[in-house]
Amino acid sequence: MNGILSEKGIAFPVFLIGFMGSGKSTLGSWLAARLNVDFVDLDRLVEACEGMPIPLIFAQRGEEAFRVAERRALLDFCQQGRRVVVSTGGGAPCYRDNLLHMQRAGTTVYLQLAAEELATRLRGVQAERPLLAGVLPEALAGHVGTMLAAREPYYSQADLVVEAGVGGIPDIGEQVLRLLLG
Ligand code: S3P
């Protein structure tokens, strides 16, 4: 947590990390509005930079090309040190030393949910996520569990960890705010 300290004592940028379906984008825009700062969704930024939606980037160029583009966009934010809330794609903190860059630049917040809850939320929106698109519904919970177990060691290094499986946005958001404000 070495980033620029705002008048409220928060080290910006604030990076929301966590698995697909954990609510990073929804919570991120809520949080940014409450803190009166800009909100950036890293996935949307990568799509704008690459000129195509994420499923097409994966299909035409492969995952590694996506990770390279995602890292480029992320490291830009780390260097700019803007007062901004950034929601990151689920795999971003797990690629190379992306997490270290985020930790050095600002504050990382992990939205933690159990695999079963994530699988429930992701059912029906799998097509938008290339890493889940081909998984049969009956295999989804197991697949999410395996991926989450591999990623948890990265996610759990976040500066702040918030249990985000129960309650709605105002409750979880207020909890994040309290933690951020110390
Ligand atoms: C990914 C998560 C997605 C997106 C891409 C890869 C992942 O973002 O970046 O499909 O590896 O977990 P969300 O976490 O916003 O769904």
mmCIF file of N, CA, C and O in Angstrom, residues 51-111:
data_model
loop_
_atom_site.group_PDB
_atom_site.id
_atom_site.type_symbol
_atom_site.label_atom_id
_atom_site.label_comp_id
_atom_site.label_asym_id
_atom_site.label_seq_id
_atom_site.Cartn_x
_atom_site.Cartn_y
_atom_site.Cartn_z
ATOM 1 N N GLY A 51 -10.004 -3.223 -29.540
ATOM 2 C CA GLY A 51 -11.028 -3.040 -30.573
ATOM 3 C C GLY A 51 -11.913 -4.242 -30.797
ATOM 4 O O GLY A 51 -12.503 -4.397 -31.873
ATOM 5 N N MET A 52 -12.038 -5.105 -29.805
ATOM 6 C CA MET A 52 -12.947 -6.265 -29.931
ATOM 7 C C MET A 52 -13.285 -6.808 -28.541
ATOM 8 O O MET A 52 -12.527 -6.596 -27.582
ATOM 9 N N PRO A 53 -14.438 -7.505 -28.426
ATOM 10 C CA PRO A 53 -14.823 -8.071 -27.134
ATOM 11 C C PRO A 53 -13.878 -9.189 -26.688
ATOM 12 O O PRO A 53 -13.233 -9.838 -27.531
ATOM 13 N N ILE A 54 -13.835 -9.422 -25.391
ATOM 14 C CA ILE A 54 -12.898 -10.402 -24.818
ATOM 15 C C ILE A 54 -13.035 -11.804 -25.449
ATOM 16 O O ILE A 54 -12.018 -12.408 -25.802
ATOM 17 N N PRO A 55 -14.260 -12.336 -25.623
ATOM 18 C CA PRO A 55 -14.347 -13.672 -26.233
ATOM 19 C C PRO A 55 -13.670 -13.734 -27.601
ATOM 20 O O PRO A 55 -13.053 -14.747 -27.947
ATOM 21 N N LEU A 56 -13.746 -12.632 -28.350
ATOM 22 C CA LEU A 56 -13.119 -12.601 -29.674
ATOM 23 C C LEU A 56 -11.592 -12.517 -29.561
ATOM 24 O O LEU A 56 -10.867 -13.118 -30.365
ATOM 25 N N ILE A 57 -11.095 -11.793 -28.577
ATOM 26 C CA ILE A 57 -9.629 -11.725 -28.360
ATOM 27 C C ILE A 57 -9.110 -13.139 -28.085
ATOM 28 O O ILE A 57 -8.132 -13.591 -28.669
ATOM 29 N N PHE A 58 -9.809 -13.864 -27.190
ATOM 30 C CA PHE A 58 -9.402 -15.245 -26.871
ATOM 31 C C PHE A 58 -9.472 -16.122 -28.123
ATOM 32 O O PHE A 58 -8.552 -16.904 -28.393
ATOM 33 N N ALA A 59 -10.576 -16.004 -28.865
ATOM 34 C CA ALA A 59 -10.793 -16.891 -30.019
ATOM 35 C C ALA A 59 -9.789 -16.612 -31.143
ATOM 36 O O ALA A 59 -9.272 -17.537 -31.758
ATOM 37 N N GLN A 60 -9.524 -15.334 -31.389
ATOM 38 C CA GLN A 60 -8.675 -14.996 -32.545
ATOM 39 C C GLN A 60 -7.190 -14.970 -32.201
ATOM 40 O O GLN A 60 -6.352 -15.278 -33.034
ATOM 41 N N ARG A 61 -6.852 -14.550 -30.951
ATOM 42 C CA ARG A 61 -5.432 -14.362 -30.626
ATOM 43 C C ARG A 61 -4.927 -15.263 -29.504
ATOM 44 O O ARG A 61 -3.724 -15.339 -29.272
ATOM 45 N N GLY A 62 -5.858 -15.851 -28.754
ATOM 46 C CA GLY A 62 -5.467 -16.758 -27.676
ATOM 47 C C GLY A 62 -5.347 -16.058 -26.327
ATOM 48 O O GLY A 62 -5.285 -14.825 -26.239
ATOM 49 N N GLU A 63 -5.312 -16.864 -25.252
ATOM 50 C CA GLU A 63 -5.299 -16.307 -23.897
ATOM 51 C C GLU A 63 -4.051 -15.481 -23.623
ATOM 52 O O GLU A 63 -4.119 -14.428 -22.984
ATOM 53 N N GLU A 64 -2.889 -15.967 -24.090
ATOM 54 C CA GLU A 64 -1.646 -15.257 -23.776
ATOM 55 C C GLU A 64 -1.680 -13.818 -24.310
ATOM 56 O O GLU A 64 -1.251 -12.882 -23.624
ATOM 57 N N ALA A 65 -2.220 -13.641 -25.517
ATOM 58 C CA ALA A 65 -2.323 -12.292 -26.089
ATOM 59 C C ALA A 65 -3.249 -11.425 -25.240
ATOM 60 O O ALA A 65 -2.979 -10.228 -25.032
ATOM 61 N N PHE A 66 -4.327 -12.033 -24.736
ATOM 62 C CA PHE A 66 -5.221 -11.285 -23.840
ATOM 63 C C PHE A 66 -4.479 -10.860 -22.579
ATOM 64 O O PHE A 66 -4.578 -9.722 -22.133
ATOM 65 N N ARG A 67 -3.720 -11.800 -21.988
ATOM 66 C CA ARG A 67 -2.997 -11.495 -20.738
ATOM 67 C C ARG A 67 -1.980 -10.364 -20.943
ATOM 68 O O ARG A 67 -1.777 -9.526 -20.069
ATOM 69 N N VAL A 68 -1.343 -10.362 -22.096
ATOM 70 C CA VAL A 68 -0.351 -9.323 -22.400
ATOM 71 C C VAL A 68 -1.050 -7.958 -22.492
ATOM 72 O O VAL A 68 -0.577 -6.966 -21.921
ATOM 73 N N ALA A 69 -2.200 -7.925 -23.182
ATOM 74 C CA ALA A 69 -2.959 -6.671 -23.315
ATOM 75 C C ALA A 69 -3.492 -6.210 -21.961
ATOM 76 O O ALA A 69 -3.455 -5.022 -21.625
ATOM 77 N N GLU A 70 -3.966 -7.171 -21.159
ATOM 78 C CA GLU A 70 -4.507 -6.867 -19.835
ATOM 79 C C GLU A 70 -3.411 -6.295 -18.934
ATOM 80 O O GLU A 70 -3.594 -5.304 -18.233
ATOM 81 N N ARG A 71 -2.224 -6.913 -19.015
ATOM 82 C CA ARG A 71 -1.101 -6.460 -18.178
ATOM 83 C C ARG A 71 -0.655 -5.046 -18.582
ATOM 84 O O ARG A 71 -0.355 -4.218 -17.729
ATOM 85 N N ARG A 72 -0.643 -4.797 -19.893
ATOM 86 C CA ARG A 72 -0.236 -3.475 -20.382
ATOM 87 C C ARG A 72 -1.181 -2.404 -19.808
ATOM 88 O O ARG A 72 -0.745 -1.382 -19.293
ATOM 89 N N ALA A 73 -2.488 -2.661 -19.886
ATOM 90 C CA ALA A 73 -3.478 -1.699 -19.389
ATOM 91 C C ALA A 73 -3.353 -1.534 -17.874
ATOM 92 O O ALA A 73 -3.411 -0.418 -17.343
ATOM 93 N N LEU A 74 -3.148 -2.636 -17.171
ATOM 94 C CA LEU A 74 -3.042 -2.598 -15.709
ATOM 95 C C LEU A 74 -1.811 -1.822 -15.255
ATOM 96 O O LEU A 74 -1.886 -0.972 -14.356
ATOM 97 N N LEU A 75 -0.677 -2.099 -15.874
ATOM 98 C CA LEU A 75 0.569 -1.433 -15.462
ATOM 99 C C LEU A 75 0.531 0.067 -15.739
ATOM 100 O O LEU A 75 1.148 0.855 -15.013
ATOM 101 N N ASP A 76 -0.237 0.450 -16.762
ATOM 102 C CA ASP A 76 -0.462 1.882 -17.023
ATOM 103 C C ASP A 76 -1.089 2.536 -15.808
ATOM 104 O O ASP A 76 -0.660 3.605 -15.375
ATOM 105 N N PHE A 77 -2.120 1.884 -15.250
ATOM 106 C CA PHE A 77 -2.782 2.439 -14.069
ATOM 107 C C PHE A 77 -1.855 2.487 -12.875
ATOM 108 O O PHE A 77 -1.873 3.425 -12.086
ATOM 109 N N CYS A 78 -1.039 1.446 -12.737
ATOM 110 C CA CYS A 78 -0.105 1.392 -11.618
ATOM 111 C C CYS A 78 0.874 2.570 -11.701
ATOM 112 O O CYS A 78 1.241 3.163 -10.691
ATOM 113 N N GLN A 79 1.287 2.910 -12.911
ATOM 114 C CA GLN A 79 2.266 3.989 -13.078
ATOM 115 C C GLN A 79 1.637 5.366 -12.912
ATOM 116 O O GLN A 79 2.254 6.282 -12.387
ATOM 117 N N GLN A 80 0.366 5.493 -13.350
ATOM 118 C CA GLN A 80 -0.283 6.809 -13.307
ATOM 119 C C GLN A 80 -0.627 7.245 -11.887
ATOM 120 O O GLN A 80 -0.673 8.435 -11.603
ATOM 121 N N GLY A 81 -0.873 6.286 -11.003
ATOM 122 C CA GLY A 81 -1.203 6.613 -9.617
ATOM 123 C C GLY A 81 -2.405 7.524 -9.472
ATOM 124 O O GLY A 81 -2.428 8.401 -8.610
ATOM 125 N N ARG A 82 -3.428 7.314 -10.313
ATOM 126 C CA ARG A 82 -4.613 8.177 -10.250
ATOM 127 C C ARG A 82 -5.533 7.811 -9.096
ATOM 128 O O ARG A 82 -5.537 6.678 -8.631
ATOM 129 N N ARG A 83 -6.346 8.772 -8.668
ATOM 130 C CA ARG A 83 -7.359 8.501 -7.650
ATOM 131 C C ARG A 83 -8.534 7.827 -8.355
ATOM 132 O O ARG A 83 -9.420 8.488 -8.876
ATOM 133 N N VAL A 84 -8.487 6.521 -8.397
ATOM 134 C CA VAL A 84 -9.455 5.777 -9.192
ATOM 135 C C VAL A 84 -9.694 4.404 -8.562
ATOM 136 O O VAL A 84 -8.828 3.881 -7.859
ATOM 137 N N VAL A 85 -10.908 3.884 -8.768
ATOM 138 C CA VAL A 85 -11.210 2.496 -8.379
ATOM 139 C C VAL A 85 -11.181 1.658 -9.653
ATOM 140 O O VAL A 85 -11.825 2.008 -10.640
ATOM 141 N N VAL A 86 -10.427 0.562 -9.637
ATOM 142 C CA VAL A 86 -10.267 -0.286 -10.816
ATOM 143 C C VAL A 86 -10.787 -1.693 -10.514
ATOM 144 O O VAL A 86 -10.326 -2.325 -9.558
ATOM 145 N N SER A 87 -11.744 -2.171 -11.322
ATOM 146 C CA SER A 87 -12.122 -3.585 -11.185
ATOM 147 C C SER A 87 -11.279 -4.366 -12.194
ATOM 148 O O SER A 87 -11.148 -3.966 -13.349
ATOM 149 N N THR A 88 -10.674 -5.451 -11.733
ATOM 150 C CA THR A 88 -9.753 -6.213 -12.580
ATOM 151 C C THR A 88 -10.396 -7.539 -12.983
ATOM 152 O O THR A 88 -11.247 -8.063 -12.257
ATOM 153 N N GLY A 89 -9.993 -8.093 -14.112
ATOM 154 C CA GLY A 89 -10.477 -9.411 -14.521
ATOM 155 C C GLY A 89 -9.982 -10.469 -13.546
ATOM 156 O O GLY A 89 -8.928 -10.299 -12.913
ATOM 157 N N GLY A 90 -10.735 -11.574 -13.438
ATOM 158 C CA GLY A 90 -10.422 -12.590 -12.440
ATOM 159 C C GLY A 90 -9.016 -13.175 -12.518
ATOM 160 O O GLY A 90 -8.449 -13.599 -11.510
ATOM 161 N N GLY A 91 -8.433 -13.176 -13.719
ATOM 162 C CA GLY A 91 -7.105 -13.770 -13.856
ATOM 163 C C GLY A 91 -5.962 -12.768 -13.726
ATOM 164 O O GLY A 91 -4.788 -13.169 -13.658
ATOM 165 N N ALA A 92 -6.307 -11.492 -13.664
ATOM 166 C CA ALA A 92 -5.259 -10.449 -13.686
ATOM 167 C C ALA A 92 -4.230 -10.567 -12.553
ATOM 168 O O ALA A 92 -3.019 -10.472 -12.810
ATOM 169 N N PRO A 93 -4.666 -10.807 -11.307
ATOM 170 C CA PRO A 93 -3.663 -10.846 -10.221
ATOM 171 C C PRO A 93 -2.790 -12.098 -10.262
ATOM 172 O O PRO A 93 -1.797 -12.171 -9.534
ATOM 173 N N CYS A 94 -3.174 -13.067 -11.097
ATOM 174 C CA CYS A 94 -2.481 -14.362 -11.107
ATOM 175 C C CYS A 94 -1.468 -14.462 -12.241
ATOM 176 O O CYS A 94 -0.843 -15.506 -12.414
ATOM 177 N N TYR A 95 -1.340 -13.420 -13.031
ATOM 178 C CA TYR A 95 -0.445 -13.458 -14.190
ATOM 179 C C TYR A 95 0.839 -12.688 -13.880
ATOM 180 O O TYR A 95 0.781 -11.532 -13.435
ATOM 181 N N ARG A 96 1.970 -13.361 -14.107
ATOM 182 C CA ARG A 96 3.300 -12.783 -13.844
ATOM 183 C C ARG A 96 3.292 -12.034 -12.498
ATOM 184 O O ARG A 96 2.767 -12.534 -11.516
ATOM 185 N N ASP A 97 3.899 -10.823 -12.443
ATOM 186 C CA ASP A 97 3.915 -10.124 -11.156
ATOM 187 C C ASP A 97 2.905 -8.974 -11.124
ATOM 188 O O ASP A 97 3.137 -7.950 -10.485
ATOM 189 N N ASN A 98 1.755 -9.166 -11.810
ATOM 190 C CA ASN A 98 0.711 -8.129 -11.809
ATOM 191 C C ASN A 98 0.302 -7.737 -10.395
ATOM 192 O O ASN A 98 0.105 -6.551 -10.092
ATOM 193 N N LEU A 99 0.163 -8.749 -9.521
ATOM 194 C CA LEU A 99 -0.305 -8.467 -8.162
ATOM 195 C C LEU A 99 0.681 -7.566 -7.411
ATOM 196 O O LEU A 99 0.284 -6.618 -6.732
ATOM 197 N N LEU A 100 1.953 -7.859 -7.580
ATOM 198 C CA LEU A 100 2.989 -7.055 -6.920
ATOM 199 C C LEU A 100 2.906 -5.592 -7.373
ATOM 200 O O LEU A 100 3.007 -4.665 -6.560
ATOM 201 N N HIS A 101 2.693 -5.399 -8.667
ATOM 202 C CA HIS A 101 2.563 -4.032 -9.196
ATOM 203 C C HIS A 101 1.372 -3.320 -8.562
ATOM 204 O O HIS A 101 1.467 -2.154 -8.190
ATOM 205 N N MET A 102 0.262 -4.036 -8.443
ATOM 206 C CA MET A 102 -0.933 -3.420 -7.838
ATOM 207 C C MET A 102 -0.673 -3.083 -6.375
ATOM 208 O O MET A 102 -1.048 -2.010 -5.894
ATOM 209 N N GLN A 103 -0.003 -3.992 -5.679
ATOM 210 C CA GLN A 103 0.250 -3.768 -4.251
ATOM 211 C C GLN A 103 1.191 -2.594 -4.028
ATOM 212 O O GLN A 103 1.022 -1.828 -3.082
ATOM 213 N N ARG A 104 2.179 -2.457 -4.906
ATOM 214 C CA ARG A 104 3.113 -1.333 -4.781
ATOM 215 C C ARG A 104 2.453 -0.006 -5.135
ATOM 216 O O ARG A 104 2.803 1.037 -4.610
ATOM 217 N N ALA A 105 1.479 -0.086 -6.069
ATOM 218 C CA ALA A 105 0.874 1.149 -6.580
ATOM 219 C C ALA A 105 -0.212 1.697 -5.663
ATOM 220 O O ALA A 105 -0.357 2.915 -5.514
ATOM 221 N N GLY A 106 -1.004 0.816 -5.049
ATOM 222 C CA GLY A 106 -2.157 1.302 -4.284
ATOM 223 C C GLY A 106 -2.653 0.279 -3.290
ATOM 224 O O GLY A 106 -1.867 -0.300 -2.554
ATOM 225 N N THR A 107 -3.980 0.052 -3.279
ATOM 226 C CA THR A 107 -4.600 -0.874 -2.328
ATOM 227 C C THR A 107 -5.334 -1.972 -3.080
ATOM 228 O O THR A 107 -6.095 -1.684 -4.007
ATOM 229 N N THR A 108 -5.121 -3.226 -2.673
ATOM 230 C CA THR A 108 -5.835 -4.344 -3.288
ATOM 231 C C THR A 108 -6.915 -4.856 -2.333
ATOM 232 O O THR A 108 -6.675 -5.006 -1.132
ATOM 233 N N VAL A 109 -8.105 -5.096 -2.887
ATOM 234 C CA VAL A 109 -9.237 -5.582 -2.087
ATOM 235 C C VAL A 109 -9.756 -6.856 -2.747
ATOM 236 O O VAL A 109 -10.163 -6.831 -3.914
ATOM 237 N N TYR A 110 -9.741 -7.948 -2.004
ATOM 238 C CA TYR A 110 -10.229 -9.238 -2.534
ATOM 239 C C TYR A 110 -11.675 -9.457 -2.111
ATOM 240 O O TYR A 110 -11.981 -9.474 -0.920
ATOM 241 N N LEU A 111 -12.555 -9.643 -3.086
ATOM 242 C CA LEU A 111 -13.946 -10.004 -2.808
ATOM 243 C C LEU A 111 -14.028 -11.523 -2.798
ATOM 244 O O LEU A 111 -13.942 -12.170 -3.843
#
